[in-house]
PDB file of C-alpha atoms in Angstrom:
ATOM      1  CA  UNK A 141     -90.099  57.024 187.945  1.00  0.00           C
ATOM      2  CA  UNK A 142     -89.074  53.650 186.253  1.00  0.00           C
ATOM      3  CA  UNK A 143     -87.271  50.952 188.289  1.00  0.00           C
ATOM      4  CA  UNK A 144     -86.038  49.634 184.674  1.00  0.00           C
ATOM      5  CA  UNK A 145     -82.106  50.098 184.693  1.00  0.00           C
ATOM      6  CA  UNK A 146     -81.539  48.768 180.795  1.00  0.00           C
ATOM      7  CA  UNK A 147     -82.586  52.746 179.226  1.00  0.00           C
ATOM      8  CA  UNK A 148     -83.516  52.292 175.664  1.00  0.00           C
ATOM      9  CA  UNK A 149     -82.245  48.908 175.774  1.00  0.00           C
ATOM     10  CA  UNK A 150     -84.874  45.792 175.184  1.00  0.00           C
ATOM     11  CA  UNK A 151     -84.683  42.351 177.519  1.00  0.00           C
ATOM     12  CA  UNK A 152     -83.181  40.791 174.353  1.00  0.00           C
ATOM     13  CA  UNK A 153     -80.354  42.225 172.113  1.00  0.00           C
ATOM     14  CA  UNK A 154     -80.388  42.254 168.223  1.00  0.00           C
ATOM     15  CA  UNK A 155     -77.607  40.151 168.716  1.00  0.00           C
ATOM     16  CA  UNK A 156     -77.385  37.893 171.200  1.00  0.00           C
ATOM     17  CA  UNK A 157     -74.343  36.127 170.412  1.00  0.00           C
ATOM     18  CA  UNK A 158     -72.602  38.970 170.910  1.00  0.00           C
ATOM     19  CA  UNK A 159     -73.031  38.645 174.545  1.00  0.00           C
ATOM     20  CA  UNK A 160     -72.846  34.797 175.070  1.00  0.00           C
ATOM     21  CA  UNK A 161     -70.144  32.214 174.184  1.00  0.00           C
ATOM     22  CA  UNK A 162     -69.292  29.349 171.944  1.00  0.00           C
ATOM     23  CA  UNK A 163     -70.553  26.841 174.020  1.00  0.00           C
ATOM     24  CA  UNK A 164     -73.892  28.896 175.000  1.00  0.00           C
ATOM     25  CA  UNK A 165     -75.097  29.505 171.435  1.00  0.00           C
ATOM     26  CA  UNK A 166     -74.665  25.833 171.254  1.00  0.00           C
ATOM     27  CA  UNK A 167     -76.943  25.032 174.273  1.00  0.00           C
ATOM     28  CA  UNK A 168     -79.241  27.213 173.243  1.00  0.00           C
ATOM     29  CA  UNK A 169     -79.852  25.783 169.401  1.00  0.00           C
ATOM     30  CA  UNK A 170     -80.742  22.401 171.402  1.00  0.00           C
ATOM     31  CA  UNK A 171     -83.197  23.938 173.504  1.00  0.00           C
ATOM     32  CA  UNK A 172     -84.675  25.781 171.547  1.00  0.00           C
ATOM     33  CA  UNK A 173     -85.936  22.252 169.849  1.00  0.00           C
ATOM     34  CA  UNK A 174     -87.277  21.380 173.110  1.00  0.00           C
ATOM     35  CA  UNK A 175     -89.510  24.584 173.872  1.00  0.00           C
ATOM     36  CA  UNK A 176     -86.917  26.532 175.523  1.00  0.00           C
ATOM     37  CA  UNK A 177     -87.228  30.757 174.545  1.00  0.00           C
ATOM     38  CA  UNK A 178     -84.761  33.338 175.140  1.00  0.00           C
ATOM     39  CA  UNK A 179     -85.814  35.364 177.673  1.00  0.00           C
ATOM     40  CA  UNK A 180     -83.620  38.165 178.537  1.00  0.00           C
ATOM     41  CA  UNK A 181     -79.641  38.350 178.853  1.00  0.00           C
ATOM     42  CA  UNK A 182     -78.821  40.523 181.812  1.00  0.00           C
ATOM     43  CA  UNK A 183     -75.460  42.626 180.538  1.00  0.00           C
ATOM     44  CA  UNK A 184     -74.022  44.249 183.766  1.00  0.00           C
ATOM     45  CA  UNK A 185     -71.176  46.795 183.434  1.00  0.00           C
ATOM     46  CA  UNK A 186     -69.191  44.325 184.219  1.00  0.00           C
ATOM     47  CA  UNK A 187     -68.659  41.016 184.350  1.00  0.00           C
ATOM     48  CA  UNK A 188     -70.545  38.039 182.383  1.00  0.00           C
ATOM     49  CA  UNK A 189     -73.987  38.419 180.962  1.00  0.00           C
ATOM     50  CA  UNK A 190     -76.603  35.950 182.726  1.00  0.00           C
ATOM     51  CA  UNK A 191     -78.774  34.494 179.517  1.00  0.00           C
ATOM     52  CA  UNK A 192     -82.351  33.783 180.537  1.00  0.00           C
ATOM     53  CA  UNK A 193     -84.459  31.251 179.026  1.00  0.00           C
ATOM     54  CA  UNK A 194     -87.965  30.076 179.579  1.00  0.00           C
ATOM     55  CA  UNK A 195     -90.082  26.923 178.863  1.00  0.00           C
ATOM     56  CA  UNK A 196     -94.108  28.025 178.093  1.00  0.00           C
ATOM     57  CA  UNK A 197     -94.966  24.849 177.838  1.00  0.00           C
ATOM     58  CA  UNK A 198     -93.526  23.545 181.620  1.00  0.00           C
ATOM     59  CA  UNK A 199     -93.410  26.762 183.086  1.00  0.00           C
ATOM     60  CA  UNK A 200     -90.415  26.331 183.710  1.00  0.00           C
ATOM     61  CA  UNK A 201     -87.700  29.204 184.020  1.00  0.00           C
ATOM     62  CA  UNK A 202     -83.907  28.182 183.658  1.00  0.00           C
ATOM     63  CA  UNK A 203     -80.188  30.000 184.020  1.00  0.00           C
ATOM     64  CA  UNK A 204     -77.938  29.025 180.432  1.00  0.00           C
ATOM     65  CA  UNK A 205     -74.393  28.349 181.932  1.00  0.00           C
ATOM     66  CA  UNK A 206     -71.057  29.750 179.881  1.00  0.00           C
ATOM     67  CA  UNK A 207     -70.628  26.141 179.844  1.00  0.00           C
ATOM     68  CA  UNK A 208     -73.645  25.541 177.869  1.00  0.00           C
ATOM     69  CA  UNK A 209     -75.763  23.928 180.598  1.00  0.00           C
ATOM     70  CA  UNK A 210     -79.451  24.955 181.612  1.00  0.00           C
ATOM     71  CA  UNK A 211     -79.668  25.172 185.542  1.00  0.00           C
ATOM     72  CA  UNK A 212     -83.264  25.710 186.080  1.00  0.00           C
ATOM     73  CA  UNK A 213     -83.654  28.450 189.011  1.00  0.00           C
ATOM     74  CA  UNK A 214     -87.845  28.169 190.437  1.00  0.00           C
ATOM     75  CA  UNK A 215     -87.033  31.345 192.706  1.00  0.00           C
ATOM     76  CA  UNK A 216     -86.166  33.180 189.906  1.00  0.00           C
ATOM     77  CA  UNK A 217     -88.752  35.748 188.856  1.00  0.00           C
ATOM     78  CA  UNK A 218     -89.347  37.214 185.249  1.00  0.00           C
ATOM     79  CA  UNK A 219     -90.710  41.095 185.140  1.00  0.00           C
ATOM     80  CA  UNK A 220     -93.812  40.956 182.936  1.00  0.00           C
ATOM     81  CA  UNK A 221     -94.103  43.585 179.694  1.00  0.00           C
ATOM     82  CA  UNK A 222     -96.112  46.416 180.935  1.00  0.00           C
TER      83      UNK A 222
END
């Protein structure tokens, strides 16, 4: 049985300014310049989505804030494809 709670839904939507703000598509544009990739935005039922982005070349693996801000989060652990 699959621990994978999205059903039919991919790690990143078609549209992923439908689930982040103003201020995040923003913050995301400039990172993107600076090696930073979309990971995943984690849509709960409820409450805000938690947009997941990932630097190949660093290694690095970073939270985007609704403010716009990347808080880079080392515990933080990525699922890989299977």
């Amino acid at each position: 049985m699959s621990s994978d709670k999205r059903v039919g839904m991919g790690p990143v939507p078609t549209s992923p300014q439908m689930y982040i703000n103003e201020k995040q598509v923003e913050g995301m544009s400039i990172l993107k310049k600076f090696g930073w990739k979309l990971v995943c935005i984690r849509r709960p039922g409820l409450g805000h989505a938690l947009t997941v982005l990932k630097n190949s070349q660093e290694k690095s693996i970073g939270v985007l804030g609704e403010d716009g801000i990347l808080r880079l989060t080392p515990e933080l652990k990525i699922r890989q494809a299977s």
